CSV table of C-alpha atoms in Angstrom, one decimal:
chain,number,residue,atom,x,y,z
A,169,UNK,CA,54.5,18.1,35.6
A,170,UNK,CA,53.4,19.2,32.1
A,171,UNK,CA,51.5,22.3,33.4
A,172,UNK,CA,54.5,23.3,35.3
A,173,UNK,CA,56.7,22.9,32.3
A,174,UNK,CA,54.1,24.9,30.2
A,175,UNK,CA,54.0,27.7,32.7
A,176,UNK,CA,57.8,28.1,32.8
A,177,UNK,CA,57.9,28.0,28.9
A,178,UNK,CA,55.5,30.9,28.8
A,179,UNK,CA,57.6,32.7,31.5
A,180,UNK,CA,60.5,32.1,29.2
A,181,UNK,CA,59.0,33.5,26.1
A,182,UNK,CA,57.6,36.7,27.9
A,183,UNK,CA,61.2,37.3,29.3
A,184,UNK,CA,62.8,36.8,26.0
A,185,UNK,CA,60.4,39.4,24.4
A,186,UNK,CA,61.0,41.8,27.1
A,187,UNK,CA,64.8,41.6,26.5
A,188,UNK,CA,64.3,42.2,23.0
A,189,UNK,CA,62.0,45.2,23.7
A,190,UNK,CA,64.6,46.4,26.0
A,191,UNK,CA,67.4,46.1,23.4
A,192,UNK,CA,65.6,48.0,20.9
A,193,UNK,CA,64.5,50.8,23.2
A,194,UNK,CA,67.0,53.7,24.2
A,195,UNK,CA,67.8,54.0,27.8
A,196,UNK,CA,67.5,57.3,29.6
A,197,UNK,CA,69.0,56.2,33.0
A,198,UNK,CA,72.2,58.2,32.5
A,199,UNK,CA,71.1,61.8,32.7
A,200,UNK,CA,73.9,63.5,35.0
A,201,UNK,CA,77.5,63.2,35.6
A,202,UNK,CA,76.6,61.3,38.8
A,203,UNK,CA,75.0,58.7,36.8
A,204,UNK,CA,77.7,58.5,34.5
A,205,UNK,CA,80.3,58.2,37.5
A,206,UNK,CA,78.3,55.2,38.9
A,207,UNK,CA,77.5,53.5,35.4
A,208,UNK,CA,79.5,50.9,33.7
A,209,UNK,CA,80.4,52.8,30.6
A,210,UNK,CA,84.0,53.5,29.8
A,211,UNK,CA,84.8,57.0,29.0
A,212,UNK,CA,87.1,58.5,26.5
A,213,UNK,CA,88.3,62.0,25.5
A,214,UNK,CA,88.9,63.9,22.4
A,215,UNK,CA,92.7,64.3,22.0
A,216,UNK,CA,92.8,68.0,22.6
A,217,UNK,CA,94.7,70.2,25.0
A,218,UNK,CA,91.7,71.9,26.5
A,219,UNK,CA,90.0,68.5,27.2
A,220,UNK,CA,93.1,67.3,29.2
A,221,UNK,CA,93.3,70.7,31.1
A,222,UNK,CA,89.6,70.7,31.9
A,223,UNK,CA,89.5,67.1,33.1
A,224,UNK,CA,92.8,67.4,35.2
A,225,UNK,CA,92.0,70.6,36.9
A,226,UNK,CA,88.4,69.9,37.9
A,227,UNK,CA,87.7,70.6,41.5
A,228,UNK,CA,83.9,69.7,41.7
A,229,UNK,CA,83.7,66.2,43.4
A,230,UNK,CA,81.7,64.4,40.7
A,231,UNK,CA,83.9,65.7,38.0
A,232,UNK,CA,87.2,65.0,39.9
A,233,UNK,CA,85.9,61.5,40.8
A,234,UNK,CA,85.1,60.8,36.9
A,235,UNK,CA,88.6,61.8,36.1
A,236,UNK,CA,90.2,59.7,38.9
A,237,UNK,CA,88.2,56.5,38.2
A,238,UNK,CA,87.5,56.6,34.4
A,239,UNK,CA,90.5,58.6,32.9
A,240,UNK,CA,93.5,58.2,35.0
A,241,UNK,CA,93.7,54.2,35.0
A,242,UNK,CA,93.7,54.3,31.3
A,243,UNK,CA,96.4,57.0,30.8
A,244,UNK,CA,96.9,58.1,27.3
A,245,UNK,CA,94.7,55.3,26.0
A,246,UNK,CA,91.6,57.5,27.1
A,247,UNK,CA,92.5,60.2,24.7
A,248,UNK,CA,91.8,59.6,21.0
A,249,UNK,CA,90.6,61.0,17.8
A,250,UNK,CA,87.0,62.0,17.2
A,251,UNK,CA,86.6,59.2,14.6
A,252,UNK,CA,88.0,56.4,16.8
A,253,UNK,CA,85.9,57.4,19.7
A,254,UNK,CA,82.7,57.6,17.6
A,255,UNK,CA,83.3,54.2,16.2
A,256,UNK,CA,83.9,52.8,19.7
A,257,UNK,CA,80.8,54.7,20.9
A,258,UNK,CA,79.0,52.8,18.1
A,259,UNK,CA,80.2,49.3,19.0
A,260,UNK,CA,80.8,49.3,22.8
A,261,UNK,CA,79.1,50.7,26.0
A,262,UNK,CA,81.2,53.9,25.7
A,263,UNK,CA,80.9,57.6,26.4
A,264,UNK,CA,83.0,60.0,24.6
A,265,UNK,CA,83.6,63.7,25.2
A,266,UNK,CA,84.1,65.6,22.2
A,267,UNK,CA,83.4,68.8,20.1
A,268,UNK,CA,79.8,68.2,19.1
A,269,UNK,CA,80.1,70.2,15.8
A,270,UNK,CA,82.7,67.7,14.6
A,271,UNK,CA,81.4,64.7,16.4
A,272,UNK,CA,77.9,64.8,15.0
A,273,UNK,CA,79.4,64.8,11.5
A,274,UNK,CA,81.1,61.5,12.2
A,275,UNK,CA,78.0,60.3,13.7
A,276,UNK,CA,76.1,61.0,10.5
A,277,UNK,CA,79.0,59.1,8.6
A,278,UNK,CA,79.1,56.0,10.6
A,279,UNK,CA,76.0,55.5,12.7
A,280,UNK,CA,72.9,53.8,11.3
A,281,UNK,CA,69.5,55.5,11.4
A,282,UNK,CA,68.4,53.6,14.5
A,283,UNK,CA,71.5,53.9,16.3
A,284,UNK,CA,71.2,57.6,16.4
A,285,UNK,CA,68.0,57.3,18.6
A,286,UNK,CA,70.1,56.1,21.6
A,287,UNK,CA,72.6,59.2,21.7
A,288,UNK,CA,72.4,61.3,24.8
A,289,UNK,CA,74.3,64.5,25.8
A,290,UNK,CA,75.7,65.3,29.2
A,291,UNK,CA,77.3,68.7,29.6
A,292,UNK,CA,80.8,68.3,31.3
A,293,UNK,CA,82.7,71.5,30.3
A,294,UNK,CA,80.9,74.5,31.4
A,295,UNK,CA,81.0,76.8,28.3
A,296,UNK,CA,80.6,80.6,28.1
A,297,UNK,CA,79.3,82.7,25.3
A,298,UNK,CA,82.0,84.5,23.3
A,299,UNK,CA,82.5,88.3,23.6
A,300,UNK,CA,83.5,90.8,21.1
A,301,UNK,CA,86.2,93.1,22.5
A,302,UNK,CA,86.8,96.7,21.5
A,303,UNK,CA,88.7,99.9,22.9
A,304,UNK,CA,87.1,101.7,25.6
A,305,UNK,CA,85.3,104.8,24.7
A,306,UNK,CA,85.8,104.2,20.9
A,307,UNK,CA,83.6,105.9,18.6
A,308,UNK,CA,82.7,102.7,16.6
A,309,UNK,CA,80.9,100.9,19.7
A,310,UNK,CA,77.5,102.0,18.5
A,311,UNK,CA,78.2,100.7,15.0
A,312,UNK,CA,79.3,97.3,16.3
A,313,UNK,CA,76.3,97.1,18.4
A,314,UNK,CA,74.0,98.0,15.5
A,315,UNK,CA,75.8,95.4,13.2
A,316,UNK,CA,75.6,92.7,15.6
A,317,UNK,CA,72.0,93.1,16.2
A,318,UNK,CA,71.2,93.2,12.5
A,319,UNK,CA,73.2,90.0,12.0
A,320,UNK,CA,71.2,88.4,14.8
A,321,UNK,CA,67.8,89.7,13.5
A,322,UNK,CA,68.5,88.8,10.0
A,323,UNK,CA,69.6,85.2,10.9
A,324,UNK,CA,73.0,85.6,9.1
A,325,UNK,CA,74.7,84.3,12.4
A,326,UNK,CA,72.4,81.3,12.8
A,327,UNK,CA,72.9,80.4,9.1
A,328,UNK,CA,76.7,80.3,9.5
A,329,UNK,CA,76.5,78.5,12.7
A,330,UNK,CA,74.4,75.8,10.8
A,331,UNK,CA,77.1,75.6,8.1
A,332,UNK,CA,80.0,75.2,10.6
A,333,UNK,CA,78.4,73.3,13.5
A,334,UNK,CA,76.5,70.1,12.9
A,335,UNK,CA,73.4,69.6,15.0
A,336,UNK,CA,72.4,66.4,16.8
A,337,UNK,CA,71.0,63.9,14.2
A,338,UNK,CA,67.3,63.5,14.1
A,339,UNK,CA,65.9,60.1,15.4
A,340,UNK,CA,63.8,58.7,12.4
A,341,UNK,CA,63.8,54.9,12.9
A,342,UNK,CA,63.6,53.2,16.1
A,343,UNK,CA,64.2,49.4,16.7
A,344,UNK,CA,65.6,48.7,13.3
A,345,UNK,CA,68.1,46.1,14.5
A,346,UNK,CA,68.4,43.0,16.3
A,347,UNK,CA,71.4,42.0,18.6
A,348,UNK,CA,72.4,38.8,20.3
A,349,UNK,CA,71.5,38.2,23.9
A,350,UNK,CA,74.2,37.0,26.3
A,351,UNK,CA,73.5,34.3,28.7
A,352,UNK,CA,73.7,36.7,31.6
A,353,UNK,CA,70.7,38.5,30.3
A,354,UNK,CA,68.8,35.3,30.5
A,355,UNK,CA,70.3,34.2,33.8
A,356,UNK,CA,67.1,35.0,36.1
A,357,UNK,CA,64.6,33.0,34.0
A,358,UNK,CA,67.2,30.1,33.5
A,359,UNK,CA,67.6,30.0,37.4
A,360,UNK,CA,63.9,30.0,37.9
A,361,UNK,CA,63.5,27.2,35.3
A,362,UNK,CA,66.3,25.2,37.1
A,363,UNK,CA,64.6,25.7,40.5
A,364,UNK,CA,61.2,24.7,39.0
A,365,UNK,CA,62.7,21.5,37.5
A,366,UNK,CA,64.4,20.7,41.0
A,367,UNK,CA,61.0,21.3,42.8
A,368,UNK,CA,59.3,19.1,40.2
A,369,UNK,CA,61.7,16.2,40.6
A,370,UNK,CA,61.6,16.5,44.4
A,371,UNK,CA,57.6,16.4,44.4
A,372,UNK,CA,57.9,13.4,41.9
A,373,UNK,CA,60.3,11.6,44.3
A,374,UNK,CA,58.2,12.4,47.4
A,375,UNK,CA,55.1,11.1,45.7
A,376,UNK,CA,56.9,7.9,44.7
A,377,UNK,CA,58.1,7.4,48.3
A,378,UNK,CA,54.7,7.9,49.8
A,379,UNK,CA,53.3,5.5,47.0
A,380,UNK,CA,55.6,2.7,47.8
A,381,UNK,CA,55.3,3.4,51.6
A,382,UNK,CA,51.5,2.9,51.4
A,383,UNK,CA,51.9,-0.1,49.2
A,384,UNK,CA,54.6,-1.5,51.4
A,385,UNK,CA,52.2,-1.0,54.4
A,386,UNK,CA,49.4,-2.7,52.7
A,387,UNK,CA,51.5,-5.7,51.8
A,388,UNK,CA,52.9,-6.1,55.6
A,389,UNK,CA,49.3,-5.8,57.1
A,390,UNK,CA,47.2,-9.0,57.1
A,391,UNK,CA,44.0,-7.5,57.7
A,392,UNK,CA,44.4,-5.2,54.8
A,393,UNK,CA,45.3,-8.1,52.6
A,394,UNK,CA,42.3,-10.1,53.8
A,395,UNK,CA,40.1,-7.0,53.1
A,396,UNK,CA,41.6,-6.8,49.5
A,397,UNK,CA,41.0,-10.5,48.9
A,398,UNK,CA,37.5,-10.4,49.9
């Protein structure tokens, strides 16, 4: 009985340690839109006109299913400001579609360093690079071309982009916090412990029954009693 109890105690300790390690590590199970669709994460959208348009007019099966199952049931509650979406993403199992340039500024403002390690990006809106238009057969086309190439070669465009658009925060501290574990997380090991206790009690009861049965058989058998007396 003591050995069985000690075994389950070690199992419980190992399971608790694995839960803590799991909570401190970032999950990479959600990598695609299909993973997001079949996950338990709630989804919110930045309150912009183009977000509502792109989600509502999506025809691709997975994107349409995401809109029908995660956006339509919540109605206008699914649309929120970037600040509210980032705060909700920090405190709840939540995915938020937003413009990353502004969103990462809010992440830098509200997220702790260890929380930034759990951020993952999934592209939903298929963006296209912008183009500069000019009049056909214009004599300034070559000037535009040379000027744009020089801006790109000298790094001016990248510098302006870095000033206007925030990049994804760098993960510098992993596992810097501890969170409470729900009972549902420990349910399997508690169930194993309960089964072990029931099996132990059953074995003990069976041993007691066999012991009393043997003892009763000895007391009711005269030959056995005589042998014991001799």
